mmCIF file with all atom_site columns, N, CA and C in Angstrom:
data_model
loop_
_atom_site.group_PDB
_atom_site.id
_atom_site.type_symbol
_atom_site.label_atom_id
_atom_site.label_alt_id
_atom_site.label_comp_id
_atom_site.label_asym_id
_atom_site.label_entity_id
_atom_site.label_seq_id
_atom_site.pdbx_PDB_ins_code
_atom_site.Cartn_x
_atom_site.Cartn_y
_atom_site.Cartn_z
_atom_site.occupancy
_atom_site.B_iso_or_equiv
_atom_site.pdbx_formal_charge
_atom_site.auth_seq_id
_atom_site.auth_comp_id
_atom_site.auth_asym_id
_atom_site.auth_atom_id
_atom_site.pdbx_PDB_model_num
ATOM 1   N N  . MET O 1 1  ? 0.830   -1.200 0.000   1.00 57.00 ? 150 MET O N  1
ATOM 2   C CA . MET O 1 1  ? 0.000   0.000  0.000   1.00 57.00 ? 150 MET O CA 1
ATOM 3   C C  . MET O 1 1  ? 0.869   1.257  0.000   1.00 57.00 ? 150 MET O C  1
ATOM 4   N N  . LYS O 1 2  ? 1.921   1.240  0.822   1.00 72.00 ? 151 LYS O N  1
ATOM 5   C CA . LYS O 1 2  ? 2.785   2.418  0.896   1.00 72.00 ? 151 LYS O CA 1
ATOM 6   C C  . LYS O 1 2  ? 3.486   2.659  -0.443  1.00 72.00 ? 151 LYS O C  1
ATOM 7   N N  . ASN O 1 3  ? 3.955   1.586  -1.066  1.00 86.00 ? 152 ASN O N  1
ATOM 8   C CA . ASN O 1 3  ? 4.624   1.732  -2.360  1.00 86.00 ? 152 ASN O CA 1
ATOM 9   C C  . ASN O 1 3  ? 3.665   2.282  -3.414  1.00 86.00 ? 152 ASN O C  1
ATOM 10  N N  . GLU O 1 4  ? 2.413   1.835  -3.347  1.00 84.00 ? 153 GLU O N  1
ATOM 11  C CA . GLU O 1 4  ? 1.402   2.313  -4.298  1.00 84.00 ? 153 GLU O CA 1
ATOM 12  C C  . GLU O 1 4  ? 1.147   3.808  -4.085  1.00 84.00 ? 153 GLU O C  1
ATOM 13  N N  . ALA O 1 5  ? 1.097   4.239  -2.827  1.00 84.00 ? 154 ALA O N  1
ATOM 14  C CA . ALA O 1 5  ? 0.880   5.654  -2.520  1.00 84.00 ? 154 ALA O CA 1
ATOM 15  C C  . ALA O 1 5  ? 2.057   6.497  -3.001  1.00 84.00 ? 154 ALA O C  1
ATOM 16  N N  . GLU O 1 6  ? 3.266   6.000  -2.796  1.00 90.00 ? 155 GLU O N  1
ATOM 17  C CA . GLU O 1 6  ? 4.452   6.720  -3.280  1.00 90.00 ? 155 GLU O CA 1
ATOM 18  C C  . GLU O 1 6  ? 4.452   6.785  -4.803  1.00 90.00 ? 155 GLU O C  1
ATOM 19  N N  . ALA O 1 7  ? 4.075   5.697  -5.439  1.00 90.00 ? 156 ALA O N  1
ATOM 20  C CA . ALA O 1 7  ? 4.007   5.679  -6.905  1.00 90.00 ? 156 ALA O CA 1
ATOM 21  C C  . ALA O 1 7  ? 2.958   6.670  -7.401  1.00 90.00 ? 156 ALA O C  1
ATOM 22  N N  . PHE O 1 8  ? 1.843   6.766  -6.677  1.00 92.00 ? 157 PHE O N  1
ATOM 23  C CA . PHE O 1 8  ? 0.796   7.705  -7.069  1.00 92.00 ? 157 PHE O CA 1
ATOM 24  C C  . PHE O 1 8  ? 1.294   9.153  -6.930  1.00 92.00 ? 157 PHE O C  1
ATOM 25  N N  . MET O 1 9  ? 1.990   9.458  -5.850  1.00 92.00 ? 158 MET O N  1
ATOM 26  C CA . MET O 1 9  ? 2.553   10.807 -5.672  1.00 92.00 ? 158 MET O CA 1
ATOM 27  C C  . MET O 1 9  ? 3.567   11.108 -6.783  1.00 92.00 ? 158 MET O C  1
ATOM 28  N N  . ASN O 1 10 ? 4.383   10.125 -7.125  1.00 94.00 ? 159 ASN O N  1
ATOM 29  C CA . ASN O 1 10 ? 5.340   10.305 -8.215  1.00 94.00 ? 159 ASN O CA 1
ATOM 30  C C  . ASN O 1 10 ? 4.625   10.537 -9.544  1.00 94.00 ? 159 ASN O C  1
ATOM 31  N N  . ALA O 1 11 ? 3.521   9.842  -9.743  1.00 95.00 ? 160 ALA O N  1
ATOM 32  C CA . ALA O 1 11 ? 2.746   10.034 -10.978 1.00 95.00 ? 160 ALA O CA 1
ATOM 33  C C  . ALA O 1 11 ? 2.161   11.440 -11.040 1.00 95.00 ? 160 ALA O C  1
ATOM 34  N N  . LEU O 1 12 ? 1.683   11.954 -9.902  1.00 95.00 ? 161 LEU O N  1
ATOM 35  C CA . LEU O 1 12 ? 1.163   13.324 -9.878  1.00 95.00 ? 161 LEU O CA 1
ATOM 36  C C  . LEU O 1 12 ? 2.260   14.324 -10.198 1.00 95.00 ? 161 LEU O C  1
ATOM 37  N N  . THR O 1 13 ? 3.462   14.085 -9.671  1.00 96.00 ? 162 THR O N  1
ATOM 38  C CA . THR O 1 13 ? 4.602   14.953 -9.979  1.00 96.00 ? 162 THR O CA 1
ATOM 39  C C  . THR O 1 13 ? 4.935   14.887 -11.465 1.00 96.00 ? 162 THR O C  1
ATOM 40  N N  . THR O 1 14 ? 4.881   13.693 -12.029 1.00 96.00 ? 163 THR O N  1
ATOM 41  C CA . THR O 1 14 ? 5.134   13.526 -13.464 1.00 96.00 ? 163 THR O CA 1
ATOM 42  C C  . THR O 1 14 ? 4.114   14.314 -14.284 1.00 96.00 ? 163 THR O C  1
ATOM 43  N N  . LEU O 1 15 ? 2.863   14.273 -13.872 1.00 97.00 ? 164 LEU O N  1
ATOM 44  C CA . LEU O 1 15 ? 1.820   15.007 -14.597 1.00 97.00 ? 164 LEU O CA 1
ATOM 45  C C  . LEU O 1 15 ? 2.037   16.521 -14.493 1.00 97.00 ? 164 LEU O C  1
ATOM 46  N N  . LYS O 1 16 ? 2.495   16.980 -13.336 1.00 96.00 ? 165 LYS O N  1
ATOM 47  C CA . LYS O 1 16 ? 2.775   18.416 -13.198 1.00 96.00 ? 165 LYS O CA 1
ATOM 48  C C  . LYS O 1 16 ? 3.959   18.824 -14.066 1.00 96.00 ? 165 LYS O C  1
ATOM 49  N N  . LEU O 1 17 ? 4.956   17.958 -14.165 1.00 97.00 ? 166 LEU O N  1
ATOM 50  C CA . LEU O 1 17 ? 6.090   18.241 -15.060 1.00 97.00 ? 166 LEU O CA 1
ATOM 51  C C  . LEU O 1 17 ? 5.642   18.248 -16.519 1.00 97.00 ? 166 LEU O C  1
ATOM 52  N N  . CYS O 1 18 ? 4.749   17.343 -16.864 1.00 96.00 ? 167 CYS O N  1
ATOM 53  C CA . CYS O 1 18 ? 4.193   17.301 -18.216 1.00 96.00 ? 167 CYS O CA 1
ATOM 54  C C  . CYS O 1 18 ? 3.500   18.629 -18.529 1.00 96.00 ? 167 CYS O C  1
ATOM 55  N N  . TRP O 1 19 ? 2.734   19.136 -17.573 1.00 96.00 ? 168 TRP O N  1
ATOM 56  C CA . TRP O 1 19 ? 2.062   20.424 -17.751 1.00 96.00 ? 168 TRP O CA 1
ATOM 57  C C  . TRP O 1 19 ? 3.088   21.548 -17.916 1.00 96.00 ? 168 TRP O C  1
ATOM 58  N N  . ALA O 1 20 ? 4.137   21.530 -17.087 1.00 96.00 ? 169 ALA O N  1
ATOM 59  C CA . ALA O 1 20 ? 5.157   22.580 -17.135 1.00 96.00 ? 169 ALA O CA 1
ATOM 60  C C  . ALA O 1 20 ? 5.876   22.596 -18.487 1.00 96.00 ? 169 ALA O C  1
ATOM 61  N N  . ILE O 1 21 ? 6.075   21.436 -19.049 1.00 96.00 ? 170 ILE O N  1
ATOM 62  C CA . ILE O 1 21 ? 6.782   21.347 -20.337 1.00 96.00 ? 170 ILE O CA 1
ATOM 63  C C  . ILE O 1 21 ? 5.867   21.703 -21.504 1.00 96.00 ? 170 ILE O C  1
ATOM 64  N N  . HIS O 1 22 ? 4.691   21.108 -21.539 1.00 96.00 ? 171 HIS O N  1
ATOM 65  C CA . HIS O 1 22 ? 3.823   21.230 -22.716 1.00 96.00 ? 171 HIS O CA 1
ATOM 66  C C  . HIS O 1 22 ? 2.750   22.314 -22.610 1.00 96.00 ? 171 HIS O C  1
ATOM 67  N N  . ARG O 1 23 ? 2.392   22.701 -21.384 1.00 96.00 ? 172 ARG O N  1
ATOM 68  C CA . ARG O 1 23 ? 1.317   23.690 -21.164 1.00 96.00 ? 172 ARG O CA 1
ATOM 69  C C  . ARG O 1 23 ? 0.053   23.309 -21.941 1.00 96.00 ? 172 ARG O C  1
ATOM 70  N N  . SER O 1 24 ? -0.260  22.029 -21.852 1.00 95.00 ? 173 SER O N  1
ATOM 71  C CA . SER O 1 24 ? -1.399  21.512 -22.616 1.00 95.00 ? 173 SER O CA 1
ATOM 72  C C  . SER O 1 24 ? -2.188  20.524 -21.765 1.00 95.00 ? 173 SER O C  1
ATOM 73  N N  . ASN O 1 25 ? -3.487  20.783 -21.625 1.00 95.00 ? 174 ASN O N  1
ATOM 74  C CA . ASN O 1 25 ? -4.348  19.832 -20.913 1.00 95.00 ? 174 ASN O CA 1
ATOM 75  C C  . ASN O 1 25 ? -4.380  18.494 -21.632 1.00 95.00 ? 174 ASN O C  1
ATOM 76  N N  . ASN O 1 26 ? -4.347  18.534 -22.948 1.00 96.00 ? 175 ASN O N  1
ATOM 77  C CA . ASN O 1 26 ? -4.385  17.303 -23.733 1.00 96.00 ? 175 ASN O CA 1
ATOM 78  C C  . ASN O 1 26 ? -3.152  16.436 -23.458 1.00 96.00 ? 175 ASN O C  1
ATOM 79  N N  . ALA O 1 27 ? -1.988  17.066 -23.356 1.00 96.00 ? 176 ALA O N  1
ATOM 80  C CA . ALA O 1 27 ? -0.763  16.309 -23.059 1.00 96.00 ? 176 ALA O CA 1
ATOM 81  C C  . ALA O 1 27 ? -0.841  15.676 -21.677 1.00 96.00 ? 176 ALA O C  1
ATOM 82  N N  . VAL O 1 28 ? -1.389  16.404 -20.707 1.00 97.00 ? 177 VAL O N  1
ATOM 83  C CA . VAL O 1 28 ? -1.530  15.869 -19.347 1.00 97.00 ? 177 VAL O CA 1
ATOM 84  C C  . VAL O 1 28 ? -2.518  14.701 -19.342 1.00 97.00 ? 177 VAL O C  1
ATOM 85  N N  . ARG O 1 29 ? -3.609  14.831 -20.078 1.00 96.00 ? 178 ARG O N  1
ATOM 86  C CA . ARG O 1 29 ? -4.589  13.741 -20.146 1.00 96.00 ? 178 ARG O CA 1
ATOM 87  C C  . ARG O 1 29 ? -3.979  12.493 -20.786 1.00 96.00 ? 178 ARG O C  1
ATOM 88  N N  . LYS O 1 30 ? -3.202  12.672 -21.842 1.00 96.00 ? 179 LYS O N  1
ATOM 89  C CA . LYS O 1 30 ? -2.557  11.522 -22.486 1.00 96.00 ? 179 LYS O CA 1
ATOM 90  C C  . LYS O 1 30 ? -1.568  10.852 -21.537 1.00 96.00 ? 179 LYS O C  1
ATOM 91  N N  . CYS O 1 31 ? -0.816  11.662 -20.824 1.00 96.00 ? 180 CYS O N  1
ATOM 92  C CA . CYS O 1 31 ? 0.150   11.123 -19.863 1.00 96.00 ? 180 CYS O CA 1
ATOM 93  C C  . CYS O 1 31 ? -0.568  10.358 -18.748 1.00 96.00 ? 180 CYS O C  1
ATOM 94  N N  . ALA O 1 32 ? -1.670  10.887 -18.259 1.00 96.00 ? 181 ALA O N  1
ATOM 95  C CA . ALA O 1 32 ? -2.454  10.203 -17.223 1.00 96.00 ? 181 ALA O CA 1
ATOM 96  C C  . ALA O 1 32 ? -2.984  8.867  -17.752 1.00 96.00 ? 181 ALA O C  1
ATOM 97  N N  . GLY O 1 33 ? -3.384  8.858  -19.001 1.00 94.00 ? 182 GLY O N  1
ATOM 98  C CA . GLY O 1 33 ? -3.847  7.618  -19.612 1.00 94.00 ? 182 GLY O CA 1
ATOM 99  C C  . GLY O 1 33 ? -2.762  6.555  -19.664 1.00 94.00 ? 182 GLY O C  1
ATOM 100 N N  . LEU O 1 34 ? -1.537  6.983  -19.928 1.00 94.00 ? 183 LEU O N  1
ATOM 101 C CA . LEU O 1 34 ? -0.424  6.033  -19.942 1.00 94.00 ? 183 LEU O CA 1
ATOM 102 C C  . LEU O 1 34 ? -0.068  5.574  -18.534 1.00 94.00 ? 183 LEU O C  1
ATOM 103 N N  . LEU O 1 35 ? -0.152  6.468  -17.563 1.00 93.00 ? 184 LEU O N  1
ATOM 104 C CA . LEU O 1 35 ? 0.225   6.140  -16.189 1.00 93.00 ? 184 LEU O CA 1
ATOM 105 C C  . LEU O 1 35 ? -0.799  5.263  -15.475 1.00 93.00 ? 184 LEU O C  1
ATOM 106 N N  . LYS O 1 36 ? -2.056  5.360  -15.851 1.00 90.00 ? 185 LYS O N  1
ATOM 107 C CA . LYS O 1 36 ? -3.098  4.633  -15.115 1.00 90.00 ? 185 LYS O CA 1
ATOM 108 C C  . LYS O 1 36 ? -2.901  3.127  -15.167 1.00 90.00 ? 185 LYS O C  1
ATOM 109 N N  . CYS O 1 37 ? -2.300  2.619  -16.221 1.00 89.00 ? 186 CYS O N  1
ATOM 110 C CA . CYS O 1 37 ? -2.108  1.168  -16.331 1.00 89.00 ? 186 CYS O CA 1
ATOM 111 C C  . CYS O 1 37 ? -1.036  0.659  -15.361 1.00 89.00 ? 186 CYS O C  1
ATOM 112 N N  . LYS O 1 38 ? -0.307  1.544  -14.738 1.00 87.00 ? 187 LYS O N  1
ATOM 113 C CA . LYS O 1 38 ? 0.733   1.145  -13.785 1.00 87.00 ? 187 LYS O CA 1
ATOM 114 C C  . LYS O 1 38 ? 0.172   0.834  -12.398 1.00 87.00 ? 187 LYS O C  1
ATOM 115 N N  . PHE O 1 39 ? -1.087  1.182  -12.149 1.00 88.00 ? 188 PHE O N  1
ATOM 116 C CA . PHE O 1 39 ? -1.646  1.041  -10.811 1.00 88.00 ? 188 PHE O CA 1
ATOM 117 C C  . PHE O 1 39 ? -2.555  -0.170 -10.694 1.00 88.00 ? 188 PHE O C  1
ATOM 118 N N  . LYS O 1 40 ? -2.375  -0.905 -9.595  1.00 84.00 ? 189 LYS O N  1
ATOM 119 C CA . LYS O 1 40 ? -3.209  -2.064 -9.299  1.00 84.00 ? 189 LYS O CA 1
ATOM 120 C C  . LYS O 1 40 ? -4.343  -1.689 -8.361  1.00 84.00 ? 189 LYS O C  1
ATOM 121 N N  . GLU O 1 41 ? -4.084  -0.724 -7.480  1.00 85.00 ? 190 GLU O N  1
ATOM 122 C CA . GLU O 1 41 ? -5.102  -0.306 -6.521  1.00 85.00 ? 190 GLU O CA 1
ATOM 123 C C  . GLU O 1 41 ? -6.201  0.471  -7.240  1.00 85.00 ? 190 GLU O C  1
ATOM 124 N N  . HIS O 1 42 ? -7.440  0.150  -6.934  1.00 87.00 ? 191 HIS O N  1
ATOM 125 C CA . HIS O 1 42 ? -8.581  0.734  -7.631  1.00 87.00 ? 191 HIS O CA 1
ATOM 126 C C  . HIS O 1 42 ? -8.624  2.262  -7.493  1.00 87.00 ? 191 HIS O C  1
ATOM 127 N N  . LEU O 1 43 ? -8.346  2.781  -6.311  1.00 87.00 ? 192 LEU O N  1
ATOM 128 C CA . LEU O 1 43 ? -8.457  4.221  -6.083  1.00 87.00 ? 192 LEU O CA 1
ATOM 129 C C  . LEU O 1 43 ? -7.449  5.009  -6.922  1.00 87.00 ? 192 LEU O C  1
ATOM 130 N N  . ALA O 1 44 ? -6.221  4.547  -6.988  1.00 89.00 ? 193 ALA O N  1
ATOM 131 C CA . ALA O 1 44 ? -5.204  5.223  -7.786  1.00 89.00 ? 193 ALA O CA 1
ATOM 132 C C  . ALA O 1 44 ? -5.555  5.157  -9.275  1.00 89.00 ? 193 ALA O C  1
ATOM 133 N N  . TYR O 1 45 ? -6.006  3.983  -9.714  1.00 91.00 ? 194 TYR O N  1
ATOM 134 C CA . TYR O 1 45 ? -6.417  3.817  -11.112 1.00 91.00 ? 194 TYR O CA 1
ATOM 135 C C  . TYR O 1 45 ? -7.580  4.752  -11.444 1.00 91.00 ? 194 TYR O C  1
ATOM 136 N N  . LYS O 1 46 ? -8.570  4.796  -10.546 1.00 93.00 ? 195 LYS O N  1
ATOM 137 C CA . LYS O 1 46 ? -9.739  5.642  -10.772 1.00 93.00 ? 195 LYS O CA 1
ATOM 138 C C  . LYS O 1 46 ? -9.348  7.124  -10.805 1.00 93.00 ? 195 LYS O C  1
ATOM 139 N N  . SER O 1 47 ? -8.407  7.515  -9.963  1.00 92.00 ? 196 SER O N  1
ATOM 140 C CA . SER O 1 47 ? -7.937  8.905  -9.954  1.00 92.00 ? 196 SER O CA 1
ATOM 141 C C  . SER O 1 47 ? -7.277  9.270  -11.277 1.00 92.00 ? 196 SER O C  1
ATOM 142 N N  . MET O 1 48 ? -6.452  8.370  -11.797 1.00 94.00 ? 197 MET O N  1
ATOM 143 C CA . MET O 1 48 ? -5.805  8.624  -13.089 1.00 94.00 ? 197 MET O CA 1
ATOM 144 C C  . MET O 1 48 ? -6.849  8.686  -14.207 1.00 94.00 ? 197 MET O C  1
ATOM 145 N N  . LEU O 1 49 ? -7.864  7.846  -14.108 1.00 94.00 ? 198 LEU O N  1
ATOM 146 C CA . LEU O 1 49 ? -8.946  7.856  -15.095 1.00 94.00 ? 198 LEU O CA 1
ATOM 147 C C  . LEU O 1 49 ? -9.697  9.186  -15.038 1.00 94.00 ? 198 LEU O C  1
ATOM 148 N N  . THR O 1 50 ? -9.918  9.704  -13.832 1.00 95.00 ? 199 THR O N  1
ATOM 149 C CA . THR O 1 50 ? -10.587 10.995 -13.658 1.00 95.00 ? 199 THR O CA 1
ATOM 150 C C  . THR O 1 50 ? -9.748  12.121 -14.251 1.00 95.00 ? 199 THR O C  1
ATOM 151 N N  . ILE O 1 51 ? -8.439  12.074 -14.011 1.00 95.00 ? 200 ILE O N  1
ATOM 152 C CA . ILE O 1 51 ? -7.547  13.090 -14.577 1.00 95.00 ? 200 ILE O CA 1
ATOM 153 C C  . ILE O 1 51 ? -7.582  13.014 -16.099 1.00 95.00 ? 200 ILE O C  1
ATOM 154 N N  . GLU O 1 52 ? -7.542  11.795 -16.615 1.00 95.00 ? 201 GLU O N  1
ATOM 155 C CA . GLU O 1 52 ? -7.535  11.592 -18.070 1.00 95.00 ? 201 GLU O CA 1
ATOM 156 C C  . GLU O 1 52 ? -8.800  12.139 -18.729 1.00 95.00 ? 201 GLU O C  1
ATOM 157 N N  . SER O 1 53 ? -9.934  12.023 -18.062 1.00 96.00 ? 202 SER O N  1
ATOM 158 C CA . SER O 1 53 ? -11.195 12.442 -18.673 1.00 96.00 ? 202 SER O CA 1
ATOM 159 C C  . SER O 1 53 ? -11.608 13.872 -18.318 1.00 96.00 ? 202 SER O C  1
ATOM 160 N N  . SER O 1 54 ? -10.841 14.541 -17.483 1.00 96.00 ? 203 SER O N  1
ATOM 161 C CA . SER O 1 54 ? -11.202 15.879 -17.018 1.00 96.00 ? 203 SER O CA 1
ATOM 162 C C  . SER O 1 54 ? -10.899 16.949 -18.066 1.00 96.00 ? 203 SER O C  1
ATOM 163 N N  . SER O 1 55 ? -11.735 17.987 -18.084 1.00 95.00 ? 204 SER O N  1
ATOM 164 C CA . SER O 1 55 ? -11.458 19.123 -18.966 1.00 95.00 ? 204 SER O CA 1
ATOM 165 C C  . SER O 1 55 ? -10.409 20.045 -18.334 1.00 95.00 ? 204 SER O C  1
ATOM 166 N N  . ASN O 1 56 ? -10.183 19.910 -17.022 1.00 95.00 ? 205 ASN O N  1
ATOM 167 C CA . ASN O 1 56 ? -9.160  20.684 -16.329 1.00 95.00 ? 205 ASN O CA 1
ATOM 168 C C  . ASN O 1 56 ? -8.353  19.733 -15.436 1.00 95.00 ? 205 ASN O C  1
ATOM 169 N N  . PRO O 1 57 ? -7.436  18.966 -16.044 1.00 96.00 ? 206 PRO O N  1
ATOM 170 C CA . PRO O 1 57 ? -6.717  17.954 -15.274 1.00 96.00 ? 206 PRO O CA 1
ATOM 171 C C  . PRO O 1 57 ? -5.844  18.529 -14.165 1.00 96.00 ? 206 PRO O C  1
ATOM 172 N N  . MET O 1 58 ? -5.331  19.732 -14.322 1.00 95.00 ? 207 MET O N  1
ATOM 173 C CA . MET O 1 58 ? -4.480  20.302 -13.278 1.00 95.00 ? 207 MET O CA 1
ATOM 174 C C  . MET O 1 58 ? -5.274  20.572 -12.001 1.00 95.00 ? 207 MET O C  1
ATOM 175 N N  . LEU O 1 59 ? -6.535  20.916 -12.127 1.00 95.00 ? 208 LEU O N  1
ATOM 176 C CA . LEU O 1 59 ? -7.384  21.101 -10.955 1.00 95.00 ? 208 LEU O CA 1
ATOM 177 C C  . LEU O 1 59 ? -7.576  19.769 -10.227 1.00 95.00 ? 208 LEU O C  1
ATOM 178 N N  . VAL O 1 60 ? -7.797  18.718 -10.971 1.00 95.00 ? 209 VAL O N  1
ATOM 179 C CA . VAL O 1 60 ? -7.970  17.391 -10.378 1.00 95.00 ? 209 VAL O CA 1
ATOM 180 C C  . VAL O 1 60 ? -6.677  16.956 -9.676  1.00 95.00 ? 209 VAL O C  1
ATOM 181 N N  . ILE O 1 61 ? -5.538  17.240 -10.280 1.00 95.00 ? 210 ILE O N  1
ATOM 182 C CA . ILE O 1 61 ? -4.245  16.899 -9.679  1.00 95.00 ? 210 ILE O CA 1
ATOM 183 C C  . ILE O 1 61 ? -4.058  17.661 -8.367  1.00 95.00 ? 210 ILE O C  1
ATOM 184 N N  . THR O 1 62 ? -4.369  18.939 -8.379  1.00 94.00 ? 211 THR O N  1
ATOM 185 C CA . THR O 1 62 ? -4.244  19.755 -7.167  1.00 94.00 ? 211 THR O CA 1
ATOM 186 C C  . THR O 1 62 ? -5.154  19.217 -6.062  1.00 94.00 ? 211 THR O C  1
ATOM 187 N N  . LEU O 1 63 ? -6.377  18.877 -6.404  1.00 93.00 ? 212 LEU O N  1
ATOM 188 C CA . LEU O 1 63 ? -7.304  18.335 -5.412  1.00 93.00 ? 212 LEU O CA 1
ATOM 189 C C  . LEU O 1 63 ? -6.826  16.983 -4.874  1.00 93.00 ? 212 LEU O C  1
ATOM 190 N N  . ALA O 1 64 ? -6.267  16.156 -5.738  1.00 91.00 ? 213 ALA O N  1
ATOM 191 C CA . ALA O 1 64 ? -5.755  14.853 -5.308  1.00 91.00 ? 213 ALA O CA 1
ATOM 192 C C  . ALA O 1 64 ? -4.597  15.037 -4.329  1.00 91.00 ? 213 ALA O C  1
ATOM 193 N N  . GLU O 1 65 ? -3.706  15.959 -4.624  1.00 90.00 ? 214 GLU O N  1
ATOM 194 C CA . GLU O 1 65 ? -2.591  16.228 -3.715  1.00 90.00 ? 214 GLU O CA 1
ATOM 195 C C  . GLU O 1 65 ? -3.093  16.758 -2.375  1.00 90.00 ? 214 GLU O C  1
ATOM 196 N N  . TRP O 1 66 ? -4.074  17.609 -2.426  1.00 91.00 ? 215 TRP O N  1
ATOM 197 C CA . TRP O 1 66 ? -4.629  18.171 -1.211  1.00 91.00 ? 215 TRP O CA 1
ATOM 198 C C  . TRP O 1 66 ? -5.262  17.076 -0.348  1.00 91.00 ? 215 TRP O C  1
ATOM 199 N N  . GLU O 1 67 ? -5.975  16.156 -0.994  1.00 87.00 ? 216 GLU O N  1
ATOM 200 C CA . GLU O 1 67 ? -6.591  15.038 -0.278  1.00 87.00 ? 216 GLU O CA 1
ATOM 201 C C  . GLU O 1 67 ? -5.534  14.138 0.367   1.00 87.00 ? 216 GLU O C  1
ATOM 202 N N  . LEU O 1 68 ? -4.444  13.927 -0.336  1.00 83.00 ? 217 LEU O N  1
ATOM 203 C CA . LEU O 1 68 ? -3.378  13.056 0.208   1.00 83.00 ? 217 LEU O CA 1
ATOM 204 C C  . LEU O 1 68 ? -2.707  13.690 1.422   1.00 83.00 ? 217 LEU O C  1
ATOM 205 N N  . LYS O 1 69 ? -2.619  14.990 1.439   1.00 80.00 ? 218 LYS O N  1
ATOM 206 C CA . LYS O 1 69 ? -1.984  15.681 2.560   1.00 80.00 ? 218 LYS O CA 1
ATOM 207 C C  . LYS O 1 69 ? -2.866  15.681 3.795   1.00 80.00 ? 218 LYS O C  1
ATOM 208 N N  . GLU O 1 70 ? -4.176  15.584 3.600   1.00 73.00 ? 219 GLU O N  1
ATOM 209 C CA . GLU O 1 70 ? -5.128  15.596 4.731   1.00 73.00 ? 219 GLU O CA 1
ATOM 210 C C  . GLU O 1 70 ? -5.067  14.331 5.488   1.00 73.00 ? 219 GLU O C  1
#
């Protein structure tokens, strides 16, 4: 479980770097689509799916990080 949580945090960081490089919601959604297959835990997979389908993926990423800190 801990490794999955660390992997999820790393994936969120990767998505933020993708945004910083490309400045494109579409690029972030594509990256989330590629990353979601790396997760076995349902919640992490579902979160990546939500990011992938969102019209504002950076907002979803920010909310996910905020939830993890709580």
